XYZ file of C-alpha atoms in Angstrom:
706
model
C -118.587 -15.471 18.902
C -118.559 -18.136 21.636
C -115.152 -19.681 22.175
C -113.699 -18.366 18.909
C -110.313 -16.768 19.710
C -110.324 -13.020 18.999
C -107.280 -10.896 18.346
C -107.695 -7.236 19.284
C -106.361 -4.710 16.782
C -102.693 -3.937 17.408
C -101.640 -0.565 18.736
C -100.256 2.017 16.315
C -96.923 1.087 14.841
C -97.136 -1.534 12.046
C -93.596 -2.856 12.400
C -94.891 -6.278 13.351
C -98.052 -6.048 11.210
C -96.997 -8.849 8.865
C -96.236 -11.142 11.786
C -99.656 -10.433 13.341
C -101.354 -11.084 10.000
C -99.488 -14.375 9.628
C -100.465 -15.503 13.114
C -104.090 -14.690 12.369
C -104.005 -16.675 9.128
C -102.363 -19.741 10.679
C -104.691 -19.548 13.664
C -107.738 -19.398 11.391
C -106.557 -22.387 9.369
C -105.943 -24.509 12.469
C -109.136 -23.479 14.275
C -111.363 -23.908 11.204
C -109.550 -27.148 10.247
C -108.820 -25.783 6.771
C -105.824 -27.144 4.891
C -105.351 -23.961 2.811
C -105.598 -20.364 3.964
C -104.949 -17.357 1.656
C -105.128 -13.593 2.222
C -105.774 -11.187 -0.672
C -105.477 -7.389 -0.374
C -106.875 -4.748 -2.704
C -104.315 -2.817 -4.751
C -104.138 -0.466 -7.736
C -107.080 1.707 -6.630
C -109.296 -1.295 -6.062
C -108.795 -2.824 -9.490
C -106.586 -5.739 -8.426
C -106.555 -8.273 -5.587
C -102.984 -9.146 -4.593
C -102.131 -12.370 -2.753
C -100.422 -11.196 0.427
C -99.795 -14.492 2.269
C -100.779 -18.141 1.991
C -100.429 -21.436 3.819
C -100.864 -24.850 2.211
C -101.304 -23.719 -1.402
C -99.199 -25.552 -4.028
C -96.901 -23.333 -6.070
C -98.799 -23.637 -9.412
C -101.925 -22.316 -7.663
C -99.984 -19.513 -6.044
C -98.633 -18.389 -9.405
C -102.100 -18.373 -10.963
C -103.752 -16.506 -8.091
C -101.057 -13.970 -7.204
C -103.018 -11.208 -8.972
C -106.779 -11.267 -9.567
C -108.723 -8.469 -11.220
C -111.806 -7.465 -9.280
C -113.788 -7.691 -12.527
C -112.841 -11.356 -13.064
C -115.431 -14.117 -12.954
C -113.859 -15.857 -9.971
C -115.126 -16.578 -6.447
C -112.488 -14.301 -4.890
C -113.377 -11.312 -7.072
C -117.108 -11.940 -6.598
C -116.782 -11.986 -2.794
C -115.158 -8.546 -2.945
C -117.521 -7.077 -5.573
C -120.683 -8.267 -3.850
C -119.327 -7.851 -0.291
C -120.543 -11.294 0.770
C -119.424 -14.816 1.601
C -118.971 -17.099 -1.417
C -119.260 -20.782 -0.520
C -118.581 -23.606 -3.013
C -118.931 -27.076 -1.450
C -117.339 -29.125 -4.236
C -116.020 -29.119 -7.790
C -119.466 -29.457 -9.352
C -120.595 -26.288 -7.605
C -117.449 -24.542 -8.850
C -118.139 -25.809 -12.374
C -121.693 -24.449 -12.315
C -120.783 -21.022 -10.951
C -117.281 -20.482 -12.339
C -116.629 -22.896 -15.249
C -113.318 -21.349 -16.301
C -111.929 -21.590 -12.760
C -113.105 -25.210 -12.540
C -111.269 -26.015 -15.765
C -108.081 -24.290 -14.686
C -108.119 -26.027 -11.266
C -109.821 -29.395 -11.871
C -109.616 -30.716 -8.315
C -112.128 -31.411 -5.606
C -112.250 -29.002 -2.683
C -114.671 -26.886 -0.674
C -113.997 -23.156 -0.737
C -115.151 -20.244 1.384
C -114.177 -16.681 0.490
C -115.178 -13.727 2.660
C -114.424 -10.018 2.146
C -112.411 -8.015 4.684
C -114.594 -5.027 5.623
C -113.316 -2.556 8.191
C -115.392 -0.571 10.703
C -115.746 2.243 8.186
C -117.398 -0.107 5.651
C -114.383 -0.150 3.316
C -113.484 -3.435 1.617
C -109.802 -4.123 2.182
C -109.380 -7.574 0.640
C -110.566 -11.179 1.009
C -109.785 -14.326 3.005
C -110.023 -17.746 1.356
C -110.127 -21.113 3.143
C -110.128 -24.562 1.522
C -111.324 -27.886 2.912
C -111.806 -31.344 1.361
C -115.025 -31.513 -0.710
C -118.195 -31.198 1.335
C -121.122 -31.825 -1.033
C -124.524 -30.387 -0.197
C -123.542 -28.619 3.005
C -122.361 -25.233 4.149
C -119.491 -24.662 6.557
C -120.615 -25.313 10.125
C -121.305 -22.474 12.513
C -117.936 -22.726 14.227
C -116.070 -22.460 10.924
C -118.177 -19.455 9.899
C -117.501 -17.786 13.230
C -113.762 -18.302 12.767
C -113.911 -16.901 9.242
C -115.970 -13.872 10.280
C -113.829 -13.075 13.327
C -110.582 -13.416 11.384
C -111.848 -11.169 8.570
C -112.857 -8.481 11.061
C -109.455 -8.581 12.778
C -107.518 -8.612 9.493
C -109.512 -5.655 8.145
C -108.206 -3.525 11.020
C -104.575 -4.696 10.682
C -103.808 -4.591 6.963
C -102.522 -1.273 5.568
C -105.101 1.294 4.564
C -105.299 3.058 1.233
C -104.587 1.923 -2.302
C -101.378 0.013 -2.814
C -99.420 -0.381 -6.041
C -98.437 -3.896 -7.055
C -94.672 -4.198 -6.650
C -92.789 -5.652 -9.646
C -92.272 -9.384 -9.298
C -94.556 -9.513 -6.271
C -94.601 -12.867 -4.448
C -96.796 -13.669 -1.432
C -95.411 -14.772 1.914
C -95.501 -18.578 2.219
C -96.429 -19.641 5.754
C -95.350 -23.016 7.181
C -97.471 -24.679 9.831
C -95.278 -27.699 10.550
C -91.513 -28.029 10.230
C -90.288 -30.615 7.704
C -89.849 -34.095 9.163
C -86.193 -35.062 9.517
C -86.199 -37.357 12.521
C -83.476 -40.017 12.218
C -85.445 -42.487 14.328
C -88.507 -42.173 12.068
C -86.398 -42.644 8.941
C -84.659 -45.686 10.456
C -88.010 -47.230 11.260
C -89.407 -46.626 7.770
C -86.277 -48.118 6.207
C -87.159 -51.474 7.815
C -90.362 -51.722 5.747
C -90.192 -53.546 2.378
C -92.142 -50.889 0.460
C -90.800 -47.414 -0.190
C -91.967 -44.199 1.441
C -91.215 -40.556 0.785
C -92.604 -37.277 2.050
C -93.112 -34.101 0.037
C -93.950 -30.665 1.360
C -96.791 -28.507 0.043
C -94.509 -27.204 -2.712
C -93.755 -30.751 -3.858
C -90.149 -30.939 -2.591
C -88.860 -34.170 -1.093
C -88.170 -33.846 2.636
C -87.768 -37.576 3.403
C -86.919 -40.598 1.265
C -86.472 -44.144 2.560
C -83.815 -46.487 1.221
C -86.371 -48.905 -0.338
C -88.019 -45.945 -2.083
C -84.662 -44.760 -3.454
C -83.997 -48.290 -4.756
C -87.387 -48.425 -6.527
C -86.827 -44.951 -7.976
C -83.303 -45.949 -9.109
C -81.918 -42.746 -7.579
C -79.626 -41.509 -4.819
C -81.540 -40.210 -1.805
C -79.006 -37.457 -1.115
C -79.424 -36.025 -4.606
C -83.232 -35.987 -4.428
C -83.845 -34.361 -1.036
C -85.023 -30.774 -1.495
C -86.030 -31.340 -5.139
C -89.344 -32.049 -6.825
C -89.442 -35.641 -8.178
C -90.848 -34.549 -11.563
C -87.968 -32.069 -11.912
C -85.193 -34.404 -10.772
C -86.284 -37.673 -12.423
C -86.833 -37.447 -16.200
C -89.122 -40.480 -16.267
C -91.520 -38.679 -13.861
C -91.517 -35.455 -15.892
C -94.943 -36.159 -17.458
C -97.362 -33.425 -16.209
C -99.834 -36.193 -15.334
C -97.769 -37.250 -12.320
C -97.418 -33.757 -10.915
C -101.155 -33.320 -11.473
C -101.848 -36.293 -9.152
C -99.772 -34.571 -6.476
C -101.637 -31.284 -6.894
C -104.972 -33.106 -6.705
C -103.962 -34.747 -3.423
C -102.796 -31.467 -1.842
C -105.789 -29.381 -2.908
C -108.551 -31.951 -2.397
C -106.941 -33.660 0.641
C -107.962 -36.983 -0.876
C -105.810 -39.986 -1.767
C -104.689 -40.156 -5.401
C -102.936 -42.904 -7.355
C -100.954 -43.552 -10.523
C -98.682 -46.201 -12.032
C -95.647 -45.921 -14.269
C -92.346 -47.679 -15.034
C -88.915 -46.826 -13.655
C -85.796 -46.721 -15.886
C -85.313 -50.461 -15.363
C -88.731 -51.221 -16.844
C -90.300 -52.158 -13.508
C -93.912 -51.014 -12.987
C -94.418 -49.022 -9.799
C -97.608 -47.960 -8.017
C -97.658 -44.571 -6.271
C -100.290 -43.896 -3.589
C -100.346 -40.288 -2.384
C -101.734 -39.624 1.106
C -102.230 -35.893 1.752
C -101.880 -34.016 5.015
C -101.716 -30.435 6.225
C -97.955 -30.084 5.677
C -97.627 -32.078 2.453
C -98.036 -35.574 1.056
C -96.734 -39.002 2.078
C -96.145 -41.267 -0.910
C -96.136 -45.045 -0.745
C -94.167 -46.653 -3.592
C -94.600 -50.375 -4.329
C -94.013 -52.731 -7.273
C -97.212 -52.781 -9.340
C -99.217 -55.677 -10.705
C -100.726 -53.363 -13.355
C -97.974 -53.967 -15.913
C -100.571 -55.168 -18.401
C -102.208 -51.725 -18.368
C -100.145 -49.199 -20.401
C -102.073 -46.170 -19.152
C -99.842 -44.116 -16.875
C -102.561 -42.303 -14.936
C -105.554 -43.989 -13.285
C -107.178 -41.626 -10.841
C -110.289 -43.820 -10.887
C -109.713 -47.435 -11.872
C -113.427 -48.161 -12.307
C -113.791 -45.353 -14.811
C -110.438 -45.567 -16.554
C -111.766 -47.748 -19.353
C -114.765 -45.506 -19.961
C -113.083 -42.178 -20.593
C -109.874 -40.583 -21.781
C -107.145 -39.621 -19.292
C -108.310 -36.555 -17.389
C -105.430 -34.376 -18.513
C -106.203 -35.092 -22.170
C -109.813 -34.031 -21.621
C -108.646 -31.005 -19.640
C -106.356 -29.931 -22.470
C -109.236 -30.178 -24.914
C -111.518 -28.217 -22.595
C -108.992 -25.421 -22.085
C -108.444 -25.243 -25.849
C -112.205 -25.143 -26.337
C -112.515 -22.317 -23.800
C -109.924 -20.315 -25.732
C -111.549 -20.892 -29.117
C -115.086 -20.255 -27.819
C -113.971 -16.798 -26.755
C -113.534 -15.979 -30.464
C -116.875 -17.427 -31.625
C -119.411 -14.755 -32.535
C -122.325 -16.761 -33.955
C -124.411 -19.545 -32.469
C -123.419 -21.885 -35.290
C -119.721 -21.274 -34.644
C -120.248 -22.124 -30.974
C -121.999 -25.371 -31.833
C -119.380 -26.427 -34.375
C -116.522 -25.760 -31.955
C -118.192 -27.693 -29.144
C -118.824 -30.683 -31.397
C -115.278 -30.678 -32.790
C -113.588 -30.511 -29.377
C -115.925 -32.294 -26.982
C -117.074 -35.338 -28.950
C -113.599 -36.828 -29.538
C -112.278 -35.836 -26.091
C -115.133 -37.552 -24.242
C -115.926 -40.309 -26.763
C -119.384 -38.830 -27.334
C -121.313 -40.183 -30.317
C -124.023 -37.534 -30.610
C -124.574 -33.964 -29.477
C -127.564 -31.655 -29.682
C -128.429 -28.199 -28.415
C -132.110 -27.601 -27.694
C -133.862 -24.310 -27.105
C -137.537 -23.459 -26.706
C -139.655 -21.197 -28.855
C -143.362 -20.417 -28.492
C -143.921 -23.378 -26.145
C -142.152 -25.871 -28.387
C -138.715 -27.447 -28.432
C -136.315 -26.351 -31.125
C -133.174 -28.251 -32.141
C -130.739 -25.374 -32.599
C -128.045 -27.705 -33.926
C -126.889 -31.279 -33.695
C -124.025 -33.554 -34.603
C -124.199 -37.337 -34.804
C -127.990 -37.663 -34.566
C -130.027 -38.966 -37.507
C -132.617 -36.852 -39.272
C -135.390 -38.910 -37.685
C -133.969 -38.368 -34.186
C -133.972 -34.619 -34.756
C -137.559 -34.740 -35.997
C -138.558 -36.612 -32.812
C -137.717 -33.526 -30.763
C -137.875 -30.547 -33.104
C -141.197 -28.748 -32.807
C -142.532 -31.080 -30.101
C -144.680 -29.300 -27.469
C -142.903 -28.743 -24.162
C -143.695 -31.441 -21.610
C -141.976 -33.348 -18.838
C -139.498 -35.203 -21.002
C -135.905 -35.061 -19.731
C -134.632 -32.145 -21.831
C -137.512 -29.786 -21.080
C -137.948 -30.802 -17.458
C -134.234 -30.455 -16.743
C -134.117 -27.200 -18.697
C -136.723 -25.805 -16.314
C -134.846 -27.199 -13.290
C -131.588 -25.627 -14.450
C -129.422 -28.462 -13.061
C -127.257 -30.976 -14.942
C -128.268 -34.643 -14.954
C -126.380 -37.798 -15.909
C -127.841 -41.177 -16.839
C -125.469 -44.109 -17.298
C -127.888 -46.349 -19.227
C -131.373 -46.506 -20.704
C -132.880 -48.232 -17.670
C -131.666 -45.440 -15.396
C -133.156 -42.755 -17.657
C -136.427 -44.663 -18.090
C -136.758 -45.206 -14.335
C -136.516 -41.456 -13.708
C -138.517 -40.405 -16.793
C -140.917 -43.164 -17.943
C -141.982 -41.092 -20.983
C -138.421 -40.519 -22.200
C -137.675 -40.936 -25.906
C -134.748 -43.105 -27.017
C -133.232 -42.016 -30.339
C -130.675 -43.795 -32.529
C -130.103 -46.490 -29.913
C -128.124 -44.224 -27.591
C -127.435 -45.735 -24.180
C -126.112 -42.981 -21.869
C -126.766 -39.251 -21.629
C -125.497 -36.067 -20.039
C -128.016 -33.206 -19.948
C -126.293 -29.837 -19.444
C -128.507 -26.761 -18.987
C -127.040 -23.696 -20.698
C -127.404 -21.122 -17.933
C -125.705 -17.725 -18.107
C -126.483 -14.557 -16.198
C -129.246 -16.316 -14.273
C -131.073 -17.249 -17.483
C -131.333 -20.766 -18.917
C -131.167 -20.384 -22.685
C -131.209 -24.044 -23.667
C -129.930 -27.542 -23.066
C -126.886 -29.385 -24.411
C -127.323 -33.153 -24.716
C -124.312 -35.456 -24.973
C -125.171 -39.030 -25.928
C -123.125 -42.267 -25.854
C -123.836 -45.410 -27.834
C -122.866 -47.644 -24.870
C -123.639 -47.527 -21.137
C -121.263 -45.088 -19.490
C -120.301 -44.525 -15.859
C -120.011 -40.803 -15.111
C -117.406 -40.305 -12.412
C -117.457 -37.322 -10.079
C -114.476 -35.909 -11.959
C -116.216 -36.257 -15.309
C -119.477 -34.811 -14.007
C -117.610 -31.748 -12.818
C -115.788 -31.370 -16.152
C -119.013 -31.668 -18.132
C -120.811 -29.270 -15.795
C -118.023 -26.764 -16.407
C -118.408 -27.453 -20.121
C -122.093 -26.527 -19.866
C -121.110 -23.220 -18.272
C -118.620 -22.493 -21.055
C -121.134 -23.320 -23.774
C -123.804 -21.237 -22.044
C -121.612 -18.144 -21.844
C -120.490 -18.470 -25.464
C -124.011 -19.339 -26.666
C -125.547 -16.341 -24.872
C -122.845 -14.026 -26.212
C -123.378 -15.340 -29.741
C -127.165 -15.134 -29.393
C -126.967 -11.478 -28.372
C -124.547 -10.812 -31.209
C -126.899 -12.493 -33.669
C -129.803 -10.360 -32.435
C -127.734 -7.194 -32.708
C -126.452 -8.168 -36.152
C -129.922 -9.044 -37.432
C -131.317 -5.782 -36.088
C -128.525 -3.775 -37.710
C -128.930 -5.565 -41.032
C -132.693 -5.093 -40.872
C -132.192 -1.392 -40.167
C -129.757 -1.061 -43.025
C -131.986 -2.946 -45.454
C -134.999 -0.840 -44.489
C -133.033 2.326 -45.259
C -132.083 1.157 -48.758
C -134.609 1.761 -51.544
C -137.068 -1.106 -51.914
C -137.554 -0.309 -55.591
C -135.809 2.030 -57.990
C -137.871 4.418 -60.139
C -138.543 3.413 -63.731
C -137.065 5.919 -66.184
C -137.771 5.520 -69.912
C -134.582 4.852 -71.843
C -132.597 3.737 -68.768
C -132.266 0.151 -67.545
C -131.181 -0.183 -63.897
C -130.202 -3.109 -61.608
C -128.913 -2.908 -58.030
C -127.419 -5.573 -55.789
C -126.589 -5.393 -52.103
C -124.595 -8.151 -50.343
C -124.172 -7.879 -46.556
C -120.973 -8.920 -44.846
C -120.604 -12.543 -43.778
C -122.746 -13.382 -40.717
C -120.473 -12.962 -37.737
C -118.902 -9.799 -39.180
C -120.144 -6.326 -38.300
C -122.348 -4.542 -40.832
C -121.312 -1.583 -42.896
C -123.002 1.555 -44.169
C -123.090 0.947 -47.936
C -125.930 2.622 -49.828
C -127.131 3.309 -53.358
C -129.987 5.240 -54.958
C -131.517 6.347 -58.259
C -133.276 9.725 -58.227
C -135.617 10.965 -60.984
C -134.807 14.651 -61.592
C -136.650 15.382 -64.864
C -138.363 13.362 -67.579
C -135.020 12.446 -69.175
C -132.615 13.245 -66.325
C -131.744 10.987 -63.373
C -129.039 10.832 -60.705
C -127.214 7.622 -59.757
C -125.693 7.622 -56.253
C -123.515 5.152 -54.359
C -121.591 5.572 -51.122
C -120.140 4.026 -47.977
C -120.397 5.409 -44.425
C -117.329 4.804 -42.265
C -117.792 2.225 -39.528
C -119.393 -1.173 -39.095
C -122.205 -0.758 -36.606
C -125.783 0.412 -36.113
C -124.618 4.038 -36.062
C -123.143 3.625 -39.552
C -126.402 2.163 -40.828
C -128.455 4.983 -39.287
C -126.126 7.660 -40.652
C -126.374 6.079 -44.077
C -130.105 6.758 -44.036
C -129.484 10.410 -43.200
C -126.939 10.744 -46.025
C -129.386 9.281 -48.545
C -132.113 11.671 -47.397
C -129.822 14.702 -47.610
C -128.572 13.805 -51.089
C -132.108 13.181 -52.291
C -133.295 16.556 -50.946
C -130.461 18.595 -52.481
C -130.648 16.746 -55.810
C -134.379 17.311 -56.291
C -133.912 20.979 -55.319
C -131.944 21.474 -58.572
C -128.330 21.451 -57.324
C -125.631 20.150 -59.677
C -123.516 17.095 -58.614
C -120.753 19.175 -57.006
C -123.247 21.283 -55.077
C -125.161 18.192 -53.878
C -121.975 16.782 -52.356
C -120.941 20.146 -50.877
C -124.319 20.676 -49.166
C -124.360 17.104 -47.838
C -120.791 17.482 -46.621
C -121.658 20.542 -44.529
C -124.580 18.704 -42.965
C -122.449 15.667 -42.056
C -119.782 17.739 -40.342
C -122.533 18.866 -37.959
C -124.377 15.537 -37.578
C -121.392 13.208 -37.144
C -118.032 14.998 -37.031
C -116.260 11.726 -36.224
C -117.756 9.751 -39.142
C -116.740 10.105 -42.783
C -118.567 9.002 -45.903
C -117.419 8.281 -49.435
C -119.876 9.061 -52.211
C -120.060 9.022 -56.009
C -122.818 11.101 -57.637
C -123.537 10.906 -61.397
C -126.202 12.976 -63.116
C -127.367 11.329 -66.389
C -129.006 13.410 -69.148
C -130.492 10.876 -71.591
C -131.618 13.488 -74.125
C -128.115 14.980 -74.445
C -126.247 11.663 -74.015
C -124.057 13.157 -71.290
C -123.202 12.382 -67.677
C -121.887 14.770 -65.025
C -119.719 13.151 -62.293
C -118.643 14.323 -58.816
C -116.774 12.198 -56.270
C -116.142 12.448 -52.536
C -113.292 9.982 -52.154
C -115.250 7.056 -53.643
C -113.895 4.417 -56.082
C -114.482 5.568 -59.684
C -117.248 4.213 -61.880
C -116.630 1.936 -64.864
C -117.987 2.828 -68.335
C -118.388 0.530 -71.314
C -119.478 2.394 -74.496
C -120.563 0.450 -77.603
C -117.554 -0.746 -79.610
C -115.038 0.361 -76.955
C -113.280 -1.457 -74.106
C -114.366 -0.601 -70.586
C -112.568 2.270 -68.893
C -112.416 3.960 -65.542
C -114.447 7.193 -65.430
C -111.980 9.952 -64.593
C -113.094 12.460 -61.972
C -111.374 14.652 -59.403
C -111.784 12.749 -56.101
C -112.661 15.326 -53.447
C -112.401 14.848 -49.682
C -114.669 12.387 -47.939
C -117.938 13.859 -46.723
C -117.749 15.050 -43.134
C -114.058 16.043 -43.050
C -113.999 19.766 -43.911
C -117.232 21.794 -44.097
C -115.699 24.184 -46.642
C -114.730 21.535 -49.220
C -115.817 22.142 -52.828
C -116.353 19.254 -55.267
C -115.322 19.444 -58.932
C -117.555 17.968 -61.624
C -116.528 16.257 -64.858
C -118.495 15.721 -68.108
C -118.559 12.275 -69.737
C -120.182 11.321 -73.060
C -122.818 8.643 -72.666
C -124.017 7.437 -76.062
C -126.945 5.013 -76.400
C -126.078 1.452 -75.316
C -123.514 2.595 -72.746
C -123.204 0.666 -69.451
C -122.162 2.335 -66.185
C -121.067 0.346 -63.105
C -121.014 1.976 -59.662
C -119.768 -0.123 -56.708
C -118.451 0.088 -53.149
C -114.971 -0.902 -52.034
C -116.132 -4.251 -50.620
C -116.155 -5.493 -54.233
C -112.470 -4.791 -54.844
C -110.617 -4.531 -51.535
C -108.299 -7.452 -50.824
C -105.902 -7.231 -47.845
C -102.358 -6.676 -49.062
C -103.381 -5.717 -52.602
C -103.122 -2.249 -54.172
C -106.585 -0.768 -54.648
C -105.567 0.938 -57.903
C -104.550 -2.400 -59.378
C -107.794 -3.943 -58.129
C -109.830 -1.258 -59.922
C -107.805 -1.847 -63.097
C -108.429 -5.595 -62.897
C -112.145 -4.985 -62.420
C -112.230 -2.709 -65.495
C -110.309 -5.261 -67.571
C -112.918 -7.912 -66.823
C -115.894 -5.625 -67.323
C -117.156 -6.587 -70.791
C -120.959 -6.684 -70.940
C -122.426 -7.739 -74.260
C -125.191 -5.597 -75.806
C -127.887 -8.172 -75.113
C -126.638 -9.454 -71.738
C -129.244 -8.819 -69.025
C -127.952 -6.512 -66.324
C -129.102 -9.020 -63.697
C -126.650 -11.577 -65.122
C -123.911 -8.943 -65.272
C -124.477 -8.045 -61.616
C -124.306 -11.694 -60.559
C -121.082 -12.224 -62.498
C -119.478 -9.249 -60.747
C -120.568 -10.210 -57.221
C -120.345 -13.997 -57.592
C -116.589 -14.479 -56.944
C -116.683 -12.223 -53.886
C -119.884 -13.790 -52.535
C -118.139 -17.175 -52.476
C -115.503 -15.913 -50.025
C -116.103 -17.564 -46.640
C -115.437 -14.483 -44.482
C -116.255 -11.065 -45.914
C -115.517 -8.192 -43.575
C -117.383 -5.554 -45.616
C -120.691 -5.081 -47.372
C -120.914 -4.816 -51.149
C -123.239 -2.614 -53.196
C -123.366 -2.541 -57.001
C -125.498 -0.235 -59.178
C -125.588 -0.930 -62.948
C -127.176 1.398 -65.539
C -127.565 0.997 -69.320
C -128.860 3.612 -71.704
C -131.305 2.393 -74.360
C -129.962 1.115 -77.653
C -130.343 3.490 -80.626
């Protein structure tokens, strides 16, 4: 370890354990020249990391990181899960690896997190150090030695065993330097024409010069010990506090302008240090510029205020979590990102069979899409960068052309951000943001857009997997339904099946027509409980069982009873509704048995439609000893029967009995109306509903006219 100071484990007796831990933390911060040092300990049987102590971390960060689940996608949780050092040199690296963390803490800093592992190999917690951004480099050997030595010492000091999280837990806040209160220093600063004030790491004023108090139009005695944005209403905009947080966390100078209550424009320059921030307050010459926050004056005209974009990104992150299809992801990204970043066009490209595929776009012309869609993969920017897996930003056409001479320019766009969609180590595509004017991408904006790419990638991958699962389940369900229904002389039959809206889970609806004799057939319809692949598979088993018992000569009640006993053995936790109707064309009679399924509708010639009365038995799969009662119904020539599943009639908040009555009241097929038209008229209104949570099956039968 060279000259790295080591601290031998303390002797038994942990009375001063906290003090030893605090000395280790402060020593590590000073020796490694880190401006933030935080200790996390495992609690709740290893499920939670609890912030034990911290030095240099602003209060909003402390509140957000007090408790971290070990399953979270954060650098601290990953260091503990994978038992390794996690090093992030700057905000862009954070945005690539942990986009949600980068959005929640949009500041530049380098971070190292190492697990605390004791001599027995047990992970006890994690140590986190922050430095100003250090692009493209790792911490030097001395800093790594300090981090390693401190972790080893802490692992032997902190309490062993699982710890509960105490209610209202707050970490210890360690202070490295006492607040400045020297009268001589204050007297000297008061001689300067500009104003100066000093804030501690928590943002509280510890010194305020007389010129600064005059510019702030406030009494110095009333402000000391308070946060400016809490004490002065005209500084209450979150943008000003955000500039302070950025200075503390990144250890880089920040800047903003605003007006005091007298209408005078003031410029605030924030100079960070280990113990807080020194603020220089001067009259501003920027009165012509109404924007209150200008973290980067060169870029201020090219992009929206950072907090506005951040708000949009956080809102997008929340809404993307609810998106379940690729199209929903694309629509949400376009709606939130394009206005927030003044983007004129957006496209998401994927590859398929060696060719580019435009998965979706917004703002591009049809010709621009055709330029890329189906083009063989080659070293054009999207495909080359997709293979590289790294974001790229080009501020104008000349810059893009210089890097990629064969690049294609579409719709006169003049600046581009290429964001690979990488999730779980796999690059699934590329998101292209295009601007119609040259655009300077600042470091802050590059980091935000890189984080955006991570968010889109996670949502896109989740939606892609959902789409695959949904398509597989629907394909399975469709393959288990009859491709054709048998032709039976004297009986006209039409069936329709409508899956749930894409993005919803599938159901287990099924129907069938079984030829029993020359003039006898059985019509069956049912619905397996659940909306998943298991429901679809079980539906196939139910159909097979019903078909087997029906062709063996069982009556409707016996068919349901036999199938019920089988289901209680196959899937005791799944229930199925079923309606079985045996139709004897020679006798003009139907025999009906129901297992908790909505009743059929019957329209006989010259009569209004009515609900077919039957004794609804228990659902299949509930009680193996259930018997099912049958009912006889006259079925003269020209009669029309309608069997359906509950997806046709169920409306949240509406009584299902009333819904069945309304369906019967509107069921009025004319003698010559084709059953295909009748089926479309029944399903049409429901098919137009944007989000259907259930499948729909309809089976229509008409006996031949006399």
